[in-house]
Coordinates of C-alpha atoms and ligand atoms in Angstrom, one line a residue:
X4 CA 0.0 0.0 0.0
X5 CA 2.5 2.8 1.0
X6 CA 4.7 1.5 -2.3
X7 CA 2.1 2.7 -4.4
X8 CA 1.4 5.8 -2.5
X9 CA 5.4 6.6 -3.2
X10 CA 5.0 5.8 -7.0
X11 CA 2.1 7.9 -7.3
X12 CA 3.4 10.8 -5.9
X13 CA 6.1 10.2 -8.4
X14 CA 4.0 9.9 -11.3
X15 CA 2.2 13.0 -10.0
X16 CA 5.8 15.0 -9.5
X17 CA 6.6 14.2 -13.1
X18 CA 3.3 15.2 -14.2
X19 CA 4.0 18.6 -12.8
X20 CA 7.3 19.1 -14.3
X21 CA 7.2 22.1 -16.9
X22 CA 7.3 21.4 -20.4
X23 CA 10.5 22.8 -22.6
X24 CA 8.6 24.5 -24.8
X25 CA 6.1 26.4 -21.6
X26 CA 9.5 27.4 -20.3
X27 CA 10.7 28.4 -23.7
X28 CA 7.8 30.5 -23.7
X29 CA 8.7 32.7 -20.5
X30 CA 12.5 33.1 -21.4
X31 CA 12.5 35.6 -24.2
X32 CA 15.0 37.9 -22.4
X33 CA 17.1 34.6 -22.0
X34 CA 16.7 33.6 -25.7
X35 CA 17.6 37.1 -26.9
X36 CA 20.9 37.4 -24.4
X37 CA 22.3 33.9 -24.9
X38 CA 20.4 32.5 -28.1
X39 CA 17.7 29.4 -28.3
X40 CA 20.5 26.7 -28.7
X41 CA 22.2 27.6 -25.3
X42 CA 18.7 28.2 -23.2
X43 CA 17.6 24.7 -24.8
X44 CA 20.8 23.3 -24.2
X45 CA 20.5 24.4 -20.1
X46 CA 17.3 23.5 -19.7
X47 CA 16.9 20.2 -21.2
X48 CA 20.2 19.1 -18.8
X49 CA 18.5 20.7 -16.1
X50 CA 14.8 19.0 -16.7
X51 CA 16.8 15.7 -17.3
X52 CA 18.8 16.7 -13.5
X53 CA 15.3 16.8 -11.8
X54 CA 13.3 14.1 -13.2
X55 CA 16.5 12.0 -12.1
X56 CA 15.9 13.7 -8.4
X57 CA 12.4 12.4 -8.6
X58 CA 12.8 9.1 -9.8
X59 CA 15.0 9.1 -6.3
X60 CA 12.6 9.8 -4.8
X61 CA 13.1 13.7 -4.2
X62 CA 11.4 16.3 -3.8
X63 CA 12.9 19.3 -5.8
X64 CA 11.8 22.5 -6.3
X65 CA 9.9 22.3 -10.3
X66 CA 8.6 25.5 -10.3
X67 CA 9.1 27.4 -13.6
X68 CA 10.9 30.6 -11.2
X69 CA 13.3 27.8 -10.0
X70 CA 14.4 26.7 -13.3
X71 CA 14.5 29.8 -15.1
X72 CA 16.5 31.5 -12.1
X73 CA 18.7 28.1 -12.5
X74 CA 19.4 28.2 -16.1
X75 CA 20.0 32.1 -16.0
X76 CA 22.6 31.6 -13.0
X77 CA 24.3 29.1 -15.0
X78 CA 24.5 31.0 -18.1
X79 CA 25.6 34.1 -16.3
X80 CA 28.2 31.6 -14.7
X81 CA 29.7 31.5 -18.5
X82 CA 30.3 34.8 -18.5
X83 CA 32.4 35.1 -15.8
X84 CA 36.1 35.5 -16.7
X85 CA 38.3 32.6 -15.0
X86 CA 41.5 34.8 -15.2
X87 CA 41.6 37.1 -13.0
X88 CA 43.8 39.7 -11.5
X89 CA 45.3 38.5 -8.2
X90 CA 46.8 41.0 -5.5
X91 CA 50.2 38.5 -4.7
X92 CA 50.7 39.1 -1.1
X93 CA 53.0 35.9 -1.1
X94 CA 56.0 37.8 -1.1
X95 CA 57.2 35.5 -4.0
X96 CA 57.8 38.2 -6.8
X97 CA 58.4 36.0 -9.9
X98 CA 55.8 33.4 -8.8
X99 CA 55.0 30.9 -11.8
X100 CA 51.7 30.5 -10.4
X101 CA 50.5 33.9 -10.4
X102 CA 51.7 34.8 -14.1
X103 CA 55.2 35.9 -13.2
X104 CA 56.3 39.5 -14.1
X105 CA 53.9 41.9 -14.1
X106 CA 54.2 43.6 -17.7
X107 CA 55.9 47.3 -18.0
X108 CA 53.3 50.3 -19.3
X109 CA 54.7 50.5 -22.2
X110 CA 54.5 46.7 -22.9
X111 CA 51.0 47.1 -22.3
X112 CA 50.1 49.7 -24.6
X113 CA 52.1 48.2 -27.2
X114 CA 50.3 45.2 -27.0
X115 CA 47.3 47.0 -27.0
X116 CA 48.1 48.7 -30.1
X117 CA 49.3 46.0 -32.4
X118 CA 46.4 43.8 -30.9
X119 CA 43.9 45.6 -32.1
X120 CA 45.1 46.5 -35.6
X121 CA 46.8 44.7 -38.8
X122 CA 50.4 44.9 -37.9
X123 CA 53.8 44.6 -40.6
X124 CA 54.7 41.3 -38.1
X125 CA 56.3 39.6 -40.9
X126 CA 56.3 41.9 -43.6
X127 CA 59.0 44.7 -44.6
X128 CA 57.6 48.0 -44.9
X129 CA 61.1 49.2 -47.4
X130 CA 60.6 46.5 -49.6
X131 CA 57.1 45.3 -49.1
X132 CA 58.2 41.8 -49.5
X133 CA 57.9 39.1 -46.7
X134 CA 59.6 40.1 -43.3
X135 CA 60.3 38.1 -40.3
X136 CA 59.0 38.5 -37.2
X137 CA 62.2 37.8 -35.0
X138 CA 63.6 41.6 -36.6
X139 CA 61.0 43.7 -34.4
X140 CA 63.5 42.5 -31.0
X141 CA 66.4 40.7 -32.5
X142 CA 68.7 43.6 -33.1
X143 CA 67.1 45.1 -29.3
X144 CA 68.5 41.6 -28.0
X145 CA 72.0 41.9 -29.7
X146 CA 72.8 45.5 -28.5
X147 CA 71.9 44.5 -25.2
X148 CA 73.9 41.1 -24.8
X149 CA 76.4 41.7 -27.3
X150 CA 75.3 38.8 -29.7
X151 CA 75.5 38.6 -33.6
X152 CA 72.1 37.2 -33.6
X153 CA 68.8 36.4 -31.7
X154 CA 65.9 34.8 -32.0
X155 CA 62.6 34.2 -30.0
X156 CA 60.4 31.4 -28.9
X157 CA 57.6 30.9 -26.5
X158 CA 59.5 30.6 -23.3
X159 CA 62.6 29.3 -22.0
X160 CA 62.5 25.3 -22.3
X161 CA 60.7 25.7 -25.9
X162 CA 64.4 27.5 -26.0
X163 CA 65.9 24.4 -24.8
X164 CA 64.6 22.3 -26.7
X165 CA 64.7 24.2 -29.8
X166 CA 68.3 24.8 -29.6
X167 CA 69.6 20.7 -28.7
X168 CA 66.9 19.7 -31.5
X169 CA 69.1 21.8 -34.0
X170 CA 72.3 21.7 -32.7
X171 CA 72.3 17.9 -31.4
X172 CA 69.8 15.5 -32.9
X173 CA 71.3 12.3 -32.9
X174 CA 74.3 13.6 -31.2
X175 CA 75.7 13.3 -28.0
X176 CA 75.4 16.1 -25.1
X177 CA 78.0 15.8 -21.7
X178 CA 76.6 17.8 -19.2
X179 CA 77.7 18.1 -15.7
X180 CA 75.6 15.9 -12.9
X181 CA 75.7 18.8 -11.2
X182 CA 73.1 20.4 -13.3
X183 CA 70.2 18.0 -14.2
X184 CA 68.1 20.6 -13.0
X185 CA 64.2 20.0 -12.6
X186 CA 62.2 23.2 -13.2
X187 CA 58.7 23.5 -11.7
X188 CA 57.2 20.4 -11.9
X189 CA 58.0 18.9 -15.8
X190 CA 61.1 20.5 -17.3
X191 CA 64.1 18.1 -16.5
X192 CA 67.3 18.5 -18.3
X193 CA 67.5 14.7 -19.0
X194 CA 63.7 14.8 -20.3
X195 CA 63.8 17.4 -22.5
X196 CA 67.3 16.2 -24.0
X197 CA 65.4 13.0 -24.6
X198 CA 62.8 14.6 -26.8
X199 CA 65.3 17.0 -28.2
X200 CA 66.4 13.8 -29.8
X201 CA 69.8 13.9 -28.3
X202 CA 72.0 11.8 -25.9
X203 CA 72.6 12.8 -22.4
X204 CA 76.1 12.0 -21.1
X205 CA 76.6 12.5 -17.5
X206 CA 80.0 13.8 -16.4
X207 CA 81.2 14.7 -12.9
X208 CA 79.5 13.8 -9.8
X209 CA 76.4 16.0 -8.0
X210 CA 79.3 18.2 -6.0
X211 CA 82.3 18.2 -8.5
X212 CA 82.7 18.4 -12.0
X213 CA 86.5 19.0 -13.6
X214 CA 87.5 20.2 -17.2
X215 CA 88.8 16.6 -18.0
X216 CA 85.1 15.4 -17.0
X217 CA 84.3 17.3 -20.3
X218 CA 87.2 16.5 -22.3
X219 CA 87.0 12.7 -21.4
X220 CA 83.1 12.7 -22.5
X221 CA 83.8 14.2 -26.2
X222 CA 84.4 12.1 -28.8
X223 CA 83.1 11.6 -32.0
X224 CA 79.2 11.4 -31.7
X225 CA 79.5 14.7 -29.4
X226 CA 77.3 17.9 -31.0
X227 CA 78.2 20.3 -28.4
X228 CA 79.1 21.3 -24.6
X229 CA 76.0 22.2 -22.2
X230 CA 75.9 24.3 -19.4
X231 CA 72.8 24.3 -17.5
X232 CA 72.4 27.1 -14.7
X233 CA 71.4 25.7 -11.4
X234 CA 68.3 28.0 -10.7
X235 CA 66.4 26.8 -8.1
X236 CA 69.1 25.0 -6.0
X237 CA 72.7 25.7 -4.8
X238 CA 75.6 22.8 -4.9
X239 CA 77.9 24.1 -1.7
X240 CA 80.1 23.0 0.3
X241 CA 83.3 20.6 -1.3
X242 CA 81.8 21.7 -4.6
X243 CA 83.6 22.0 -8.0
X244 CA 82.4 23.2 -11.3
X245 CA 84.2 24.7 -14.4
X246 CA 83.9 28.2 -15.9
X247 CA 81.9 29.2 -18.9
X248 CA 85.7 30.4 -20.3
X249 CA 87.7 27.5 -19.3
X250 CA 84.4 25.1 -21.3
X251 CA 84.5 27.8 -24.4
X252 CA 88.4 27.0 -24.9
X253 CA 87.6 23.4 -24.9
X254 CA 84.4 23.7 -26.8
X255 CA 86.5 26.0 -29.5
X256 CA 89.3 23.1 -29.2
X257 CA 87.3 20.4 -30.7
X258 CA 85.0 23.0 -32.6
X259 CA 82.3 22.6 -31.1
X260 CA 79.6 24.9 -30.0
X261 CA 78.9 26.0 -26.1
X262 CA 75.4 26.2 -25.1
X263 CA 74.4 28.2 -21.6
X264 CA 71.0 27.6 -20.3
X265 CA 71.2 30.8 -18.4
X266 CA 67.6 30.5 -17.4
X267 CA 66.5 33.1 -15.6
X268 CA 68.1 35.9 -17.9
X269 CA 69.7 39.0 -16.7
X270 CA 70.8 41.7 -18.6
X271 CA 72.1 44.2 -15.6
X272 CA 74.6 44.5 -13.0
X273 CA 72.0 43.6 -10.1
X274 CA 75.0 44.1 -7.1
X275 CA 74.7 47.8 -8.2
X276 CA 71.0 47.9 -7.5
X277 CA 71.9 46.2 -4.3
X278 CA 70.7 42.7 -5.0
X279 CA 72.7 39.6 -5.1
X280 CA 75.0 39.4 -7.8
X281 CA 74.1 37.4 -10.9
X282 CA 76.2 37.0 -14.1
X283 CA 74.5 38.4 -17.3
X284 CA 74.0 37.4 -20.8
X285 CA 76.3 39.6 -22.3
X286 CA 79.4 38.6 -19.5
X287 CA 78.0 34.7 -20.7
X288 CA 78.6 35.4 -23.8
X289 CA 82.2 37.2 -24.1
X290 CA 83.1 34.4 -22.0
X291 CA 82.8 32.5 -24.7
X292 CA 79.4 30.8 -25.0
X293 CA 78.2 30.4 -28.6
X294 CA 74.5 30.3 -27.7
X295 CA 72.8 31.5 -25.0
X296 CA 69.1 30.9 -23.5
X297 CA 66.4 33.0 -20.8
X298 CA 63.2 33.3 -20.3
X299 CA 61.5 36.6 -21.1
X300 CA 59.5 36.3 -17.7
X301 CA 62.0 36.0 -15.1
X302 CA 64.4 38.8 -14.1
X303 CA 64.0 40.2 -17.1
X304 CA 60.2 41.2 -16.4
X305 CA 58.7 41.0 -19.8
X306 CA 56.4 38.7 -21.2
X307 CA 56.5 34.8 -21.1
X308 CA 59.2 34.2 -23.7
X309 CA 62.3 32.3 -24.3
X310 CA 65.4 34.4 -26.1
X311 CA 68.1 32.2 -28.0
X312 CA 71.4 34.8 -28.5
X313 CA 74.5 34.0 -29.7
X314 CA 76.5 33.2 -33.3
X315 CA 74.8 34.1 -36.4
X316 CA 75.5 30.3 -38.4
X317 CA 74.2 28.3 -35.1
X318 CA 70.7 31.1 -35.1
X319 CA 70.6 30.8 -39.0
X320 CA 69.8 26.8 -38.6
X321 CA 67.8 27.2 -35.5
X322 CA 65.5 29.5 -37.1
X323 CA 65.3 27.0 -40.5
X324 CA 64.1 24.2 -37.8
X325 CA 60.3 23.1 -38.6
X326 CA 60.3 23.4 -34.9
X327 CA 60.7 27.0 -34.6
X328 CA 57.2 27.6 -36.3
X329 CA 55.6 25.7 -33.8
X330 CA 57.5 27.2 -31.3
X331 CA 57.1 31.1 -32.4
X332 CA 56.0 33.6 -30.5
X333 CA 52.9 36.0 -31.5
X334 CA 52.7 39.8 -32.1
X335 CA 51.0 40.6 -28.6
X336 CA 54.4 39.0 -26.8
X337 CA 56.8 40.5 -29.5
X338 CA 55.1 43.7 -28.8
X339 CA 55.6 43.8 -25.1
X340 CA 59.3 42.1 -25.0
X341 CA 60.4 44.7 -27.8
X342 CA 58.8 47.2 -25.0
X343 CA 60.3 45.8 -22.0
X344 CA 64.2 45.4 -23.7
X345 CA 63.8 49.1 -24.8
X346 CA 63.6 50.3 -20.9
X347 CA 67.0 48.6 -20.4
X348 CA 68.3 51.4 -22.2
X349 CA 67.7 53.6 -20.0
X350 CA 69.5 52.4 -17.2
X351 CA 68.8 55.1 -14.9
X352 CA 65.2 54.6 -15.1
X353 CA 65.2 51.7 -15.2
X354 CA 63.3 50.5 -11.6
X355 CA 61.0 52.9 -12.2
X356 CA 59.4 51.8 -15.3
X357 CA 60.0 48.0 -14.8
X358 CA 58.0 46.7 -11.9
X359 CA 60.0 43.0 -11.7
X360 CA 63.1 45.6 -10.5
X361 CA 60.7 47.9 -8.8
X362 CA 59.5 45.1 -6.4
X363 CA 62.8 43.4 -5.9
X364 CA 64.9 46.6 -5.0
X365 CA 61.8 48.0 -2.9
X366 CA 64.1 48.3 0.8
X367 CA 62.6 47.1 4.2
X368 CA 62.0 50.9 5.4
X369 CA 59.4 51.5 2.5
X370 CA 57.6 48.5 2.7
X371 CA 57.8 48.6 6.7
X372 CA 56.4 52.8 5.9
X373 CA 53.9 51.5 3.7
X374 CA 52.5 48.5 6.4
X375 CA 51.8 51.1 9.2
X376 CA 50.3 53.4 6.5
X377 CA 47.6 50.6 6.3
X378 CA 47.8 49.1 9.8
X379 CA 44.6 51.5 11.2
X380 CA 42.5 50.9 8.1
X381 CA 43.4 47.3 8.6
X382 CA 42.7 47.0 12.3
X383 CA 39.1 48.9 11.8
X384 CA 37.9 46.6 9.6
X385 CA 39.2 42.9 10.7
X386 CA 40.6 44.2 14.3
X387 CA 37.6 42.7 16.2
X388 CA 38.5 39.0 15.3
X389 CA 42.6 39.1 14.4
X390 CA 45.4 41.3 15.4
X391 CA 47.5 42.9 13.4
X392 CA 50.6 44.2 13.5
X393 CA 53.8 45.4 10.9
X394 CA 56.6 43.0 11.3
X395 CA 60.1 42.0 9.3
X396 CA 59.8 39.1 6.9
X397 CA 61.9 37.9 3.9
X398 CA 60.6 37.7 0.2
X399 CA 61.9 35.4 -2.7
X400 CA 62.5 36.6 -5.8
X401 CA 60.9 33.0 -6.9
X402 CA 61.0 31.2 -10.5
X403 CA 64.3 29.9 -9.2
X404 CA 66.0 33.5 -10.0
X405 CA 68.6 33.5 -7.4
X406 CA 67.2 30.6 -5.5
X407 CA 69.5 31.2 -2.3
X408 CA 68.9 34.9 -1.4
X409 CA 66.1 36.3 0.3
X410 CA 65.1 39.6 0.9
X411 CA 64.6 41.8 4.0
X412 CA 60.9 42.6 4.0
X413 CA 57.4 43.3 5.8
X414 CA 54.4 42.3 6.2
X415 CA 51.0 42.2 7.8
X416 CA 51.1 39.2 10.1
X417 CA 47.2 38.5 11.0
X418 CA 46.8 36.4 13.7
X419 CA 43.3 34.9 15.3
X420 CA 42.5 36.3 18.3
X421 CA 40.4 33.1 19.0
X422 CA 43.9 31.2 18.1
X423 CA 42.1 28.3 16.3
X424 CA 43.1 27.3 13.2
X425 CA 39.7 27.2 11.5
X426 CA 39.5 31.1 11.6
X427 CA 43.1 31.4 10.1
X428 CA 41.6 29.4 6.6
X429 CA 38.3 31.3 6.8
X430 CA 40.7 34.3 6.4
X431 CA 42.7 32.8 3.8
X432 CA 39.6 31.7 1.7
X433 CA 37.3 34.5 1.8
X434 CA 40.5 36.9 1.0
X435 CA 41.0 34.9 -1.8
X436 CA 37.5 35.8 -3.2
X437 CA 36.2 38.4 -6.2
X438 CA 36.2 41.1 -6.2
X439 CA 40.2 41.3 -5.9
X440 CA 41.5 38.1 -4.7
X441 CA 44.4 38.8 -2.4
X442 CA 46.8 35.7 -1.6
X443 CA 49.1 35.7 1.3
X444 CA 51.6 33.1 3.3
X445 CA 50.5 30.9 6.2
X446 CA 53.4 30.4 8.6
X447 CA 53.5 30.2 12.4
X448 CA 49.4 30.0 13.0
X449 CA 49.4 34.0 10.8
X450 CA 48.8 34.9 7.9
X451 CA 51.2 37.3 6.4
X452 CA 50.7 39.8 3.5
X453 CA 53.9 40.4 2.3
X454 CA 53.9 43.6 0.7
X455 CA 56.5 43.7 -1.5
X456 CA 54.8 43.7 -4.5
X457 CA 51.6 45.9 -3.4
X458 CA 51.2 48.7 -5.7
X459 CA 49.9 52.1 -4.1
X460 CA 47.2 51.6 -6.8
X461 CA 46.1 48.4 -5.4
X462 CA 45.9 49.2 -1.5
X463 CA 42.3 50.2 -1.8
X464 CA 41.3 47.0 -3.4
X465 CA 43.1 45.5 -0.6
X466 CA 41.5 46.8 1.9
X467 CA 37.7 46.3 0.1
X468 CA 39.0 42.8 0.2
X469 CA 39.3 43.1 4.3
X470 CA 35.9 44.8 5.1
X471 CA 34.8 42.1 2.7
X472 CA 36.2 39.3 5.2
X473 CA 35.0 41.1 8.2
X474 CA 31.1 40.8 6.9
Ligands
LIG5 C1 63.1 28.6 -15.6 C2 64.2 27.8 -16.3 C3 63.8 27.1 -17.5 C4 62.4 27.1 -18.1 O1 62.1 28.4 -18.5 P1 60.6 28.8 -18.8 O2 60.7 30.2 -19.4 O3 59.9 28.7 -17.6 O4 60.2 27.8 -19.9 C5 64.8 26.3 -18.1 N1 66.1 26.3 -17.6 C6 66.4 26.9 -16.5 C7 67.8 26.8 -16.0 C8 65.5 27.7 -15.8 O5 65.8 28.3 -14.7

C-alpha cells in the first residue's frame, strides 16, 4: 500500500514538471541574451537533472521561477572570466603560479596597439616583401647582450629544446651531474634532452665536475658542450664546477659549439641595484658561449618568452628548424618584449618603469612605511577577530632566480585572536575571493601579507577585500 502511494506521488511530480517549450515561452529575455541553442541546451540538462531527483525519490523544487532563475545563474556563470587579476601578497615576486612578471606600461600599450590592428609582423615595410617576425626584437637583444644574432620562442625550455633539436639531434650532449636541473614540476634536463632527440652524457659527480670530465666525454658522436644554470638550488660546500671560459676554450678546441641555459636571464649589474650578484648574458657570452638561453619572464620582467642569442651560423639553422614555427611567439608577446628590452636602455630609469626591478629593490624601510600606513585601516575593519601588526619578513625573488637569497621585507602578520586554526583558513579563503582576490603566506598560525609587491594603486582593493572578510 504505501509502495504505491510513493510511486504515485512520483507519477504525480513528473506530471507537474514544466514542459521545454512552456519554459521556452517565458525566457524571451534569456533567448535574446544567450540565443535558443544555449537556453535549450540548459534547460533540457537541467529537466533531465530533476526528473532524475524524482525518480530518487526527491522532492525538488519544479517551479518554472526555479528553473529559469537556475538556467540564468548558470548561463551568467559562463560569462564570468576565470582569469583574473590576483593582488600576490605571497611575497614571492616572480611566482609561476600567479603569471610571473607583471608587464611594464609600455609593454601594455604596445600590445594594445598591435592587438587591435593589422600589424607589418612579418612583412618589410622598405621593400614590401615578406619580413620576419624575429627583426621587431632581434637587433634590441643583440645590442643588449652583445650577440650577432637572436631569435625568440615561446619561453625558456621551448628554447631548450629548440636549440639541442638543432644543434644535437642524434648527437651526444655531456653535461655536468651537477646540473640535471628539474624546473617546476615537468622541465628536467635529462627529459627534455630525450625529446630533443639527443643523448645525455653524465660527467662529474652532483658536487664536483673538472675540465677533464668534459674532455673525457667528447668524442666523435658529441654535437656540443651544455651548461645548465642551477636555478632553483645551490651545490655548496666541497663543490667543484668549471667556468663558462675555461668550457668555451675546450668547446673551440674540438670546434664545437657552447650552449648556456642561463635560465633566468639577466641583462644588468644587479649588485649595483643592491641585489645579489648574478652573471649576465652579455658577461655569458664574451666568455665565450656560442648560444645563450632565458626566459623573457623572469628577471628580465617581460612577457613569457624564451630568447636564444649567440653566433649568427648556429641562429641561421635554429630558425630554418620546422620546430621553430611551432614554437614562435605572436605579435602581442613580441610587442611587449620589444617594449620591455627598450627600458633597459635607460638604465637610470630603469626600476621605475619596470616593476619585476621595482618590487625586488623596494628596501625594508618602505615596505615597513607602507605597512603602518595601512595598519589602522586594517585593524578597523578585521581588528575585532585578528590582530595585526607590521613585522620583518623575507621575500623570494621565486621562478628559481637567485634561488638562495632572500630579501629583507614586511608584512601584515594576521593572527586569530580566537587562536584556532579554522578562523586562520576562513581568512585565507574569503581573502582569496572576487572582487580582488588577495593571496598571502601561512606560517607560524598567521597569515602574512607580504607587501612587496603591493602597488599604491592596489591598496584600496586591498582593503575592500578586508571589510569584505569582516562581513
Ligand atoms: C626557468 C628555467 C627554464 C624554463 O624556462 P621557462 O621560461 O619557464 O620555460 C629552463 N632552464 C632553467 C635553468 C630555468 O631556470
Amino acid at each position: 500500500m504505501q509502495d504505491k502511494d510513493l510511486s504515485n506521488d512520483k507519477a504525480q511530480r513528473f506530471q507537474q514538471l514544466p514542459g521545454i517549450d512552456t519554459l521556452l515561452q517565458q525566457m524571451t529575455t534569456e533567448i535574446n541574451t544567450w540565443g535558443r541553442d544555449a537556453v535549450v541546451k540548459k534547460l533540457r540538462d537541467l529537466l533531465a537533472q530533476l526528473r532524475a531527483k524524482i525518480a530518487c525519490g526527491e522532492t525538488p523544487d519544479c517551479s518554472i521561477e526555479s528553473i529559469r532563475d537556475t538556467v540564468t545563474a548558470a548561463l551568467s556563470a559562463l560569462n564570468v572570466s576565470s582569469l583574473v587579476p590576483v593582488i600576490n601578497l605571497t611575497g614571492t615576486v616572480l611566482h609561476t603560479n600567479f603569471g610571473r612578471a607583471v608587464l611594464p606600461k609600455t609593454a601594455l600599450d604596445a600590445v594594445m596597439t598591435v592587438a587591435g590592428a593589422a600589424s607589418n609582423l612579418e612583412f618589410d615595410l622598405e621593400s614590401g616583401g615578406r619580413g620576419e617576425r624575429d627583426t621587431h626584437v632581434e637587433s634590441l637583444i643583440c645590442e643588449l647582450t652583445g650577440a650577432e644574432a637572436a631569435t625568440v620562442v615561446n619561453n625558456n625550455a621551448a628554447a631548450v629544446l629548440l636549440v639541442l633539436n638543432t644543434l644535437a639531434m642524434a648527437g651526444e650532449v655531456p653535461v655536468s651531474r651537477g646540473e640535471l636541473v628539474e624546473i617546476g614540476g615537468s622541465f628536467r634536463v635529462p627529459e627534455v634532452m630525450a625529446r630533443a632527440g639527443c643523448q645525455l652524457v653524465e660527467i662529474g659527480a652532483t658536487n664536483r665536475t673538472h675540465l677533464t670530465d668534459y674532455r673525457h666525454a667528447i668524442g666523435d658522436k658529441t654535437a656540443l658542450l651544455m651548461k645548465v644554470h642551477t636555478s632553483n638550488y645551490r651545490v655548496e660546500g666541497f663543490t667543484h664546477s668549471v667556468a663558462e671560459m675555461e668550457l668555451a676554450a675546450l668547446a673551440a678546441e674540438y670546434s664545437l659549439p657552447l650552449v648556456v641555459d642561463m635560465g633566468s636571464g639577466n641583462l644588468v649589474d644587479l649588485a649595483a641595484l643592491g641585489l645579489p650578484r648574478e652573471v649576465t648574458a652579455a658577461e655569458t657570452l664574451a666568455q665565450g658561449a656560442d648560444i645563450i638561453t632565458f626566459s623573457g619572464d623572469k628577471l628580465l620582467g617581460g612577457p613569457q618568452a624564451g630568447l636564444i642569442a649567440g653566433r649568427q651560423d648556429l641562429i641561421d639553422a635554429i630558425r630554418k628548424n620546422p620546430l621553430k614555427r611551432a614554437l614562435r611567439v605572436d605579435k602581442m608577446v613580441l610587442a611587449a618584449l620589444a617594449e620591455t628590452l627598450k627600458l633597459y636602455r635607460d638604465p637610470d630609469d630603469l626600476l621605475k618603469s619596470l616593476p619585476t626591478l621595482r618590487y625586488l629593490t623596494r628596501d625594508e624601510q618602505d615596505i615597513r612605511a607602507q605597512g603602518h600606513r595601512l595598519l589602522p585601516h586594517i585593524k578597523q575593519a578585521i581588528g575585532s577577530s585578528y590582530s595585526v601588526s607590521v613585522e620583518r619578513c623575507l621575500s623570494q625573488v621565486g621562478s628559481g632566480s637567485l634561488p638562495v637569497d632572500l630579501l629583507e621585507s614586511a608584512a601584515l602578520q594576521c593572527s586569530p585572536i580566537s587562536g584556532d586554526g579554522e578562523s586562520l583558513r576562513r581568512l585565507q579563503q574569503s581573502l582569496r575571493e572576487p572582487p580582488a582576490p588577495v593571496v598571502g603566506r601561512l606560517h607560524g598560525g598567521a597569515l602574512w601579507l607580504d607587501l612587496r609587491c603591493l602597488e599604491a594603486d592596489d591598496e584600496a582593493a586591498l582593503l575592500g577585500q578586508l571589510q569584505h572578510v569582516a562581513r
